[in-house]
mmCIF file with all atom_site columns, C-alpha atoms in Angstrom:
data_model
loop_
_atom_site.group_PDB
_atom_site.id
_atom_site.type_symbol
_atom_site.label_atom_id
_atom_site.label_alt_id
_atom_site.label_comp_id
_atom_site.label_asym_id
_atom_site.label_entity_id
_atom_site.label_seq_id
_atom_site.pdbx_PDB_ins_code
_atom_site.Cartn_x
_atom_site.Cartn_y
_atom_site.Cartn_z
_atom_site.occupancy
_atom_site.B_iso_or_equiv
_atom_site.pdbx_formal_charge
_atom_site.auth_seq_id
_atom_site.auth_comp_id
_atom_site.auth_asym_id
_atom_site.auth_atom_id
_atom_site.pdbx_PDB_model_num
ATOM 1   C CA . MET A 1 1   ? 139.400 40.597 34.531 1.00 36.00 ? 217 MET A CA 1
ATOM 2   C CA . ALA A 1 2   ? 140.920 38.505 31.934 1.00 44.00 ? 218 ALA A CA 1
ATOM 3   C CA . LEU A 1 3   ? 137.923 36.391 31.676 1.00 43.00 ? 219 LEU A CA 1
ATOM 4   C CA . VAL A 1 4   ? 135.704 39.360 31.270 1.00 40.00 ? 220 VAL A CA 1
ATOM 5   C CA . LEU A 1 5   ? 138.013 41.002 28.515 1.00 43.00 ? 221 LEU A CA 1
ATOM 6   C CA . CYS A 1 6   ? 138.102 37.336 26.687 1.00 46.00 ? 222 CYS A CA 1
ATOM 7   C CA . GLU A 1 7   ? 134.317 37.148 26.989 1.00 52.00 ? 223 GLU A CA 1
ATOM 8   C CA . TRP A 1 8   ? 134.004 40.662 25.322 1.00 44.00 ? 224 TRP A CA 1
ATOM 9   C CA . GLY A 1 9   ? 136.525 39.947 22.420 1.00 50.00 ? 225 GLY A CA 1
ATOM 10  C CA . TRP A 1 10  ? 134.456 36.563 21.843 1.00 52.00 ? 226 TRP A CA 1
ATOM 11  C CA . GLY A 1 11  ? 131.058 38.470 21.387 1.00 55.00 ? 227 GLY A CA 1
ATOM 12  C CA . GLY A 1 12  ? 132.617 40.885 18.987 1.00 53.00 ? 228 GLY A CA 1
ATOM 13  C CA . GLY A 1 13  ? 132.717 43.844 21.539 1.00 46.00 ? 229 GLY A CA 1
ATOM 14  C CA . GLY A 1 14  ? 134.899 45.902 19.752 1.00 42.00 ? 230 GLY A CA 1
ATOM 15  C CA . GLY A 1 15  ? 132.715 46.502 16.620 1.00 40.00 ? 231 GLY A CA 1
ATOM 16  C CA . GLY A 1 16  ? 135.029 45.575 14.223 1.00 42.00 ? 232 GLY A CA 1
ATOM 17  C CA . VAL A 1 17  ? 135.000 42.445 11.504 1.00 44.00 ? 233 VAL A CA 1
ATOM 18  C CA . GLY A 1 18  ? 135.362 39.290 13.226 1.00 53.00 ? 234 GLY A CA 1
ATOM 19  C CA . PRO A 1 19  ? 136.552 38.903 17.223 1.00 54.00 ? 235 PRO A CA 1
ATOM 20  C CA . PRO A 1 20  ? 138.469 41.905 18.448 1.00 55.00 ? 236 PRO A CA 1
ATOM 21  C CA . ALA A 1 21  ? 141.776 41.576 20.475 1.00 54.00 ? 237 ALA A CA 1
ATOM 22  C CA . PRO A 1 22  ? 140.294 41.224 23.950 1.00 52.00 ? 238 PRO A CA 1
ATOM 23  C CA . TRP A 1 23  ? 142.693 44.168 25.449 1.00 49.00 ? 239 TRP A CA 1
ATOM 24  C CA . PRO A 1 24  ? 144.467 46.937 23.519 1.00 56.00 ? 240 PRO A CA 1
ATOM 25  C CA . TRP A 1 25  ? 148.014 45.199 23.701 1.00 49.00 ? 241 TRP A CA 1
ATOM 26  C CA . ALA A 1 26  ? 147.051 41.710 23.038 1.00 53.00 ? 242 ALA A CA 1
ATOM 27  C CA . ASP A 1 27  ? 148.916 39.787 20.396 1.00 61.00 ? 243 ASP A CA 1
ATOM 28  C CA . ALA A 1 28  ? 145.791 37.112 20.269 1.00 69.00 ? 244 ALA A CA 1
ATOM 29  C CA . ARG A 1 29  ? 142.172 37.187 19.304 1.00 84.00 ? 245 ARG A CA 1
ATOM 30  C CA . PRO A 1 30  ? 139.753 34.627 20.458 1.00 90.00 ? 246 PRO A CA 1
ATOM 31  C CA . VAL A 1 31  ? 139.639 31.798 17.934 1.00 93.00 ? 247 VAL A CA 1
ATOM 32  C CA . ALA A 1 32  ? 137.089 29.239 19.729 1.00 95.00 ? 248 ALA A CA 1
ATOM 33  C CA . ARG A 1 33  ? 135.256 28.468 22.662 1.00 96.00 ? 249 ARG A CA 1
ATOM 34  C CA . ILE A 1 34  ? 135.569 25.047 24.204 1.00 97.00 ? 250 ILE A CA 1
ATOM 35  C CA . SER A 1 35  ? 132.900 23.765 26.761 1.00 97.00 ? 251 SER A CA 1
ATOM 36  C CA . VAL A 1 36  ? 132.276 20.331 28.597 1.00 97.00 ? 252 VAL A CA 1
ATOM 37  C CA . PRO A 1 37  ? 128.559 20.700 29.017 1.00 97.00 ? 253 PRO A CA 1
ATOM 38  C CA . ARG A 1 38  ? 128.246 18.277 31.749 1.00 97.00 ? 254 ARG A CA 1
ATOM 39  C CA . LEU A 1 39  ? 130.409 20.061 33.914 1.00 97.00 ? 255 LEU A CA 1
ATOM 40  C CA . SER A 1 40  ? 129.212 23.446 32.731 1.00 96.00 ? 256 SER A CA 1
ATOM 41  C CA . ALA A 1 41  ? 132.654 24.401 32.293 1.00 95.00 ? 257 ALA A CA 1
ATOM 42  C CA . GLY A 1 42  ? 135.104 25.739 29.293 1.00 94.00 ? 258 GLY A CA 1
ATOM 43  C CA . ALA A 1 43  ? 137.301 28.425 28.200 1.00 93.00 ? 259 ALA A CA 1
ATOM 44  C CA . ILE A 1 44  ? 137.784 30.888 25.480 1.00 93.00 ? 260 ILE A CA 1
ATOM 45  C CA . VAL A 1 45  ? 140.554 29.944 23.050 1.00 93.00 ? 261 VAL A CA 1
ATOM 46  C CA . LEU A 1 46  ? 143.117 32.537 21.995 1.00 91.00 ? 262 LEU A CA 1
ATOM 47  C CA . GLU A 1 47  ? 145.172 32.094 18.990 1.00 88.00 ? 263 GLU A CA 1
ATOM 48  C CA . GLY A 1 48  ? 148.807 31.332 19.970 1.00 77.00 ? 264 GLY A CA 1
ATOM 49  C CA . ALA A 1 49  ? 150.098 29.500 22.802 1.00 65.00 ? 265 ALA A CA 1
ATOM 50  C CA . SER A 1 50  ? 152.941 32.412 23.018 1.00 60.00 ? 266 SER A CA 1
ATOM 51  C CA . GLY A 1 51  ? 153.616 35.810 23.594 1.00 53.00 ? 267 GLY A CA 1
ATOM 52  C CA . HIS A 1 52  ? 150.658 37.144 25.809 1.00 49.00 ? 268 HIS A CA 1
ATOM 53  C CA . ALA A 1 53  ? 148.025 34.864 25.447 1.00 48.00 ? 269 ALA A CA 1
ATOM 54  C CA . PRO A 1 54  ? 148.826 31.698 27.898 1.00 51.00 ? 270 PRO A CA 1
ATOM 55  C CA . PRO A 1 55  ? 148.342 33.679 31.195 1.00 58.00 ? 271 PRO A CA 1
ATOM 56  C CA . PHE A 1 56  ? 145.217 35.110 29.758 1.00 67.00 ? 272 PHE A CA 1
ATOM 57  C CA . GLY A 1 57  ? 143.592 31.934 28.627 1.00 84.00 ? 273 GLY A CA 1
ATOM 58  C CA . PRO A 1 58  ? 144.083 28.765 26.450 1.00 92.00 ? 274 PRO A CA 1
ATOM 59  C CA . GLY A 1 59  ? 146.324 29.118 23.280 1.00 92.00 ? 275 GLY A CA 1
ATOM 60  C CA . HIS A 1 60  ? 145.593 27.476 20.225 1.00 94.00 ? 276 HIS A CA 1
ATOM 61  C CA . VAL A 1 61  ? 148.955 25.454 19.246 1.00 93.00 ? 277 VAL A CA 1
ATOM 62  C CA . GLY A 1 62  ? 150.813 26.793 15.808 1.00 91.00 ? 278 GLY A CA 1
ATOM 63  C CA . GLY A 1 63  ? 151.026 24.078 13.109 1.00 92.00 ? 279 GLY A CA 1
ATOM 64  C CA . THR A 1 64  ? 147.787 22.504 14.140 1.00 95.00 ? 280 THR A CA 1
ATOM 65  C CA . ALA A 1 65  ? 144.343 22.805 12.963 1.00 95.00 ? 281 ALA A CA 1
ATOM 66  C CA . LEU A 1 66  ? 141.973 25.291 14.233 1.00 94.00 ? 282 LEU A CA 1
ATOM 67  C CA . PRO A 1 67  ? 139.732 24.206 16.936 1.00 95.00 ? 283 PRO A CA 1
ATOM 68  C CA . GLY A 1 68  ? 136.677 22.713 15.390 1.00 93.00 ? 284 GLY A CA 1
ATOM 69  C CA . ARG A 1 69  ? 138.091 22.488 11.762 1.00 93.00 ? 285 ARG A CA 1
ATOM 70  C CA . ALA A 1 70  ? 139.475 19.407 9.893  1.00 93.00 ? 286 ALA A CA 1
ATOM 71  C CA . GLY A 1 71  ? 142.432 18.051 11.172 1.00 95.00 ? 287 GLY A CA 1
ATOM 72  C CA . HIS A 1 72  ? 144.325 17.532 14.598 1.00 96.00 ? 288 HIS A CA 1
ATOM 73  C CA . SER A 1 73  ? 143.769 20.684 16.849 1.00 97.00 ? 289 SER A CA 1
ATOM 74  C CA . VAL A 1 74  ? 145.891 21.217 19.997 1.00 96.00 ? 290 VAL A CA 1
ATOM 75  C CA . VAL A 1 75  ? 144.945 23.666 22.566 1.00 96.00 ? 291 VAL A CA 1
ATOM 76  C CA . ALA A 1 76  ? 147.260 24.635 25.681 1.00 93.00 ? 292 ALA A CA 1
ATOM 77  C CA . ALA A 1 77  ? 146.333 26.020 28.961 1.00 89.00 ? 293 ALA A CA 1
ATOM 78  C CA . HIS A 1 78  ? 147.506 26.576 32.517 1.00 78.00 ? 294 HIS A CA 1
ATOM 79  C CA . ARG A 1 79  ? 146.360 23.850 34.878 1.00 64.00 ? 295 ARG A CA 1
ATOM 80  C CA . GLY A 1 80  ? 145.199 26.022 38.071 1.00 66.00 ? 296 GLY A CA 1
ATOM 81  C CA . THR A 1 81  ? 142.889 28.354 35.995 1.00 74.00 ? 297 THR A CA 1
ATOM 82  C CA . ASP A 1 82  ? 141.715 27.324 32.539 1.00 86.00 ? 298 ASP A CA 1
ATOM 83  C CA . PHE A 1 83  ? 141.959 23.910 32.149 1.00 90.00 ? 299 PHE A CA 1
ATOM 84  C CA . ASP A 1 84  ? 141.481 22.797 35.663 1.00 89.00 ? 300 ASP A CA 1
ATOM 85  C CA . PHE A 1 85  ? 138.130 21.205 34.841 1.00 94.00 ? 301 PHE A CA 1
ATOM 86  C CA . LEU A 1 86  ? 140.299 18.716 32.714 1.00 94.00 ? 302 LEU A CA 1
ATOM 87  C CA . ARG A 1 87  ? 140.844 16.479 35.847 1.00 93.00 ? 303 ARG A CA 1
ATOM 88  C CA . SER A 1 88  ? 136.856 15.858 35.871 1.00 96.00 ? 304 SER A CA 1
ATOM 89  C CA . VAL A 1 89  ? 136.649 14.997 32.380 1.00 97.00 ? 305 VAL A CA 1
ATOM 90  C CA . ARG A 1 90  ? 135.532 11.238 31.618 1.00 97.00 ? 306 ARG A CA 1
ATOM 91  C CA . MET A 1 91  ? 136.002 8.877  29.104 1.00 97.00 ? 307 MET A CA 1
ATOM 92  C CA . GLY A 1 92  ? 133.308 9.274  26.168 1.00 96.00 ? 308 GLY A CA 1
ATOM 93  C CA . GLU A 1 93  ? 132.204 12.614 27.393 1.00 96.00 ? 309 GLU A CA 1
ATOM 94  C CA . GLN A 1 94  ? 131.125 15.163 25.065 1.00 97.00 ? 310 GLN A CA 1
ATOM 95  C CA . VAL A 1 95  ? 133.363 18.466 24.486 1.00 97.00 ? 311 VAL A CA 1
ATOM 96  C CA . VAL A 1 96  ? 131.655 21.287 22.346 1.00 97.00 ? 312 VAL A CA 1
ATOM 97  C CA . VAL A 1 97  ? 133.871 23.661 20.311 1.00 97.00 ? 313 VAL A CA 1
ATOM 98  C CA . GLU A 1 98  ? 131.950 26.834 18.916 1.00 96.00 ? 314 GLU A CA 1
ATOM 99  C CA . ARG A 1 99  ? 133.612 29.022 16.339 1.00 94.00 ? 315 ARG A CA 1
ATOM 100 C CA . PRO A 1 100 ? 133.553 32.690 15.968 1.00 90.00 ? 316 PRO A CA 1
ATOM 101 C CA . GLY A 1 101 ? 130.532 33.998 14.023 1.00 85.00 ? 317 GLY A CA 1
ATOM 102 C CA . GLY A 1 102 ? 128.672 30.784 14.275 1.00 89.00 ? 318 GLY A CA 1
ATOM 103 C CA . GLY A 1 103 ? 129.523 26.973 13.810 1.00 91.00 ? 319 GLY A CA 1
ATOM 104 C CA . ARG A 1 104 ? 129.688 24.042 16.025 1.00 95.00 ? 320 ARG A CA 1
ATOM 105 C CA . SER A 1 105 ? 131.739 21.124 16.256 1.00 95.00 ? 321 SER A CA 1
ATOM 106 C CA . ASP A 1 106 ? 130.911 18.106 18.922 1.00 96.00 ? 322 ASP A CA 1
ATOM 107 C CA . TYR A 1 107 ? 133.850 15.684 20.126 1.00 97.00 ? 323 TYR A CA 1
ATOM 108 C CA . TRP A 1 108 ? 134.056 12.836 22.512 1.00 97.00 ? 324 TRP A CA 1
ATOM 109 C CA . VAL A 1 109 ? 136.916 11.958 24.670 1.00 97.00 ? 325 VAL A CA 1
ATOM 110 C CA . VAL A 1 110 ? 138.697 9.146  23.591 1.00 96.00 ? 326 VAL A CA 1
ATOM 111 C CA . ASP A 1 111 ? 141.991 9.247  25.455 1.00 96.00 ? 327 ASP A CA 1
ATOM 112 C CA . LYS A 1 112 ? 143.303 11.024 29.016 1.00 97.00 ? 328 LYS A CA 1
ATOM 113 C CA . ARG A 1 113 ? 147.008 10.588 29.699 1.00 96.00 ? 329 ARG A CA 1
ATOM 114 C CA . VAL A 1 114 ? 150.334 12.226 31.454 1.00 95.00 ? 330 VAL A CA 1
ATOM 115 C CA . ILE A 1 115 ? 152.826 13.063 29.269 1.00 95.00 ? 331 ILE A CA 1
ATOM 116 C CA . ASP A 1 116 ? 156.296 13.312 30.558 1.00 96.00 ? 332 ASP A CA 1
ATOM 117 C CA . THR A 1 117 ? 158.042 15.784 27.857 1.00 94.00 ? 333 THR A CA 1
ATOM 118 C CA . ARG A 1 118 ? 161.497 14.565 28.601 1.00 95.00 ? 334 ARG A CA 1
ATOM 119 C CA . THR A 1 119 ? 160.649 11.292 26.857 1.00 96.00 ? 335 THR A CA 1
ATOM 120 C CA . GLU A 1 120 ? 157.433 11.654 24.902 1.00 95.00 ? 336 GLU A CA 1
ATOM 121 C CA . THR A 1 121 ? 155.742 14.060 22.467 1.00 91.00 ? 337 THR A CA 1
ATOM 122 C CA . LEU A 1 122 ? 152.094 14.269 21.321 1.00 89.00 ? 338 LEU A CA 1
ATOM 123 C CA . THR A 1 123 ? 151.571 12.333 17.999 1.00 89.00 ? 339 THR A CA 1
ATOM 124 C CA . LEU A 1 124 ? 149.450 14.510 15.623 1.00 92.00 ? 340 LEU A CA 1
ATOM 125 C CA . ASP A 1 125 ? 146.764 12.769 13.093 1.00 90.00 ? 341 ASP A CA 1
ATOM 126 C CA . ARG A 1 126 ? 146.262 15.468 10.650 1.00 86.00 ? 342 ARG A CA 1
ATOM 127 C CA . GLY A 1 127 ? 143.963 13.266 8.899  1.00 89.00 ? 343 GLY A CA 1
ATOM 128 C CA . ALA A 1 128 ? 141.606 12.859 11.519 1.00 91.00 ? 344 ALA A CA 1
ATOM 129 C CA . ARG A 1 129 ? 139.022 15.501 13.125 1.00 94.00 ? 345 ARG A CA 1
ATOM 130 C CA . MET A 1 130 ? 140.768 15.675 16.871 1.00 96.00 ? 346 MET A CA 1
ATOM 131 C CA . LEU A 1 131 ? 140.867 17.902 19.616 1.00 97.00 ? 347 LEU A CA 1
ATOM 132 C CA . THR A 1 132 ? 143.824 17.360 22.187 1.00 97.00 ? 348 THR A CA 1
ATOM 133 C CA . LEU A 1 133 ? 143.551 19.532 25.386 1.00 97.00 ? 349 LEU A CA 1
ATOM 134 C CA . VAL A 1 134 ? 147.001 19.905 27.544 1.00 95.00 ? 350 VAL A CA 1
ATOM 135 C CA . THR A 1 135 ? 147.713 21.415 30.609 1.00 91.00 ? 351 THR A CA 1
ATOM 136 C CA . HIS A 1 136 ? 150.327 21.211 33.126 1.00 88.00 ? 352 HIS A CA 1
ATOM 137 C CA . TYR A 1 137 ? 150.382 18.303 35.759 1.00 90.00 ? 353 TYR A CA 1
ATOM 138 C CA . PRO A 1 138 ? 149.950 17.542 38.393 1.00 89.00 ? 354 PRO A CA 1
ATOM 139 C CA . PHE A 1 139 ? 146.980 19.444 39.195 1.00 82.00 ? 355 PHE A CA 1
ATOM 140 C CA . GLU A 1 140 ? 147.627 19.920 43.058 1.00 78.00 ? 356 GLU A CA 1
ATOM 141 C CA . GLY A 1 141 ? 150.905 21.233 44.394 1.00 66.00 ? 357 GLY A CA 1
ATOM 142 C CA . SER A 1 142 ? 153.200 24.309 43.899 1.00 60.00 ? 358 SER A CA 1
ATOM 143 C CA . MET A 1 143 ? 155.384 22.779 41.123 1.00 59.00 ? 359 MET A CA 1
ATOM 144 C CA . THR A 1 144 ? 155.151 24.789 37.860 1.00 63.00 ? 360 THR A CA 1
ATOM 145 C CA . GLY A 1 145 ? 157.005 24.434 34.836 1.00 71.00 ? 361 GLY A CA 1
ATOM 146 C CA . GLY A 1 146 ? 157.763 21.061 35.349 1.00 86.00 ? 362 GLY A CA 1
ATOM 147 C CA . PRO A 1 147 ? 157.937 18.053 32.628 1.00 92.00 ? 363 PRO A CA 1
ATOM 148 C CA . LEU A 1 148 ? 154.610 16.385 33.243 1.00 92.00 ? 364 LEU A CA 1
ATOM 149 C CA . ARG A 1 149 ? 151.431 17.274 31.099 1.00 93.00 ? 365 ARG A CA 1
ATOM 150 C CA . TYR A 1 150 ? 147.799 16.064 31.241 1.00 94.00 ? 366 TYR A CA 1
ATOM 151 C CA . ALA A 1 151 ? 146.220 15.697 27.508 1.00 96.00 ? 367 ALA A CA 1
ATOM 152 C CA . VAL A 1 152 ? 142.929 14.737 26.937 1.00 97.00 ? 368 VAL A CA 1
ATOM 153 C CA . THR A 1 153 ? 141.974 13.747 23.332 1.00 97.00 ? 369 THR A CA 1
ATOM 154 C CA . ALA A 1 154 ? 138.835 13.704 21.523 1.00 97.00 ? 370 ALA A CA 1
ATOM 155 C CA . VAL A 1 155 ? 137.354 12.781 18.410 1.00 97.00 ? 371 VAL A CA 1
ATOM 156 C CA . ALA A 1 156 ? 134.487 14.342 16.238 1.00 94.00 ? 372 ALA A CA 1
ATOM 157 C CA . ASP A 1 157 ? 132.759 11.044 15.566 1.00 73.00 ? 373 ASP A CA 1
ATOM 158 C CA . ARG A 1 158 ? 129.208 10.827 16.485 1.00 62.00 ? 374 ARG A CA 1
ATOM 159 C CA . ARG A 1 159 ? 129.402 7.102  16.956 1.00 56.00 ? 375 ARG A CA 1
ATOM 160 C CA . MET A 1 160 ? 131.175 7.559  20.198 1.00 51.00 ? 376 MET A CA 1
ATOM 161 C CA . PRO A 1 161 ? 128.946 6.268  23.211 1.00 50.00 ? 377 PRO A CA 1
ATOM 162 C CA . SER A 1 162 ? 126.902 8.916  25.665 1.00 50.00 ? 378 SER A CA 1
ATOM 163 C CA . VAL A 1 163 ? 128.456 9.346  29.203 1.00 48.00 ? 379 VAL A CA 1
ATOM 164 C CA . ASP A 1 164 ? 126.427 7.561  31.802 1.00 45.00 ? 380 ASP A CA 1
#
């Protein structure tokens, strides 16, 4: 149901200016759609990575660039639902970011890593056009809320090699 509501919000189903809130009490609106064409997978990104957004979709982390814009954007999501496809992403893989109202940015994966939040943090490169997608790790198992995160970083540089 949440996916249907997010799709409705992305498509402008509310009839207002810009994407509407996906449900009446939502504290977030769609800010981007991220997809990996080879995997036919993706997700709608909601503004904010806290509040009511995380259970319903990936959230844009405040203080980072909006997805598809200049700067370093970070998007976080739950592993078992929205970003489960990250386990299958390859180095050099294309990641597409679509923005509300049109506009598209293409990124290519340059890094995949597990981060232990007890000893590491993400380093932001605000001068680059980058996108980092973060989810809980490991992908399997019942451990939730642990300290490990899986991070996939992609850059908007057309010179990146294509995936074989």
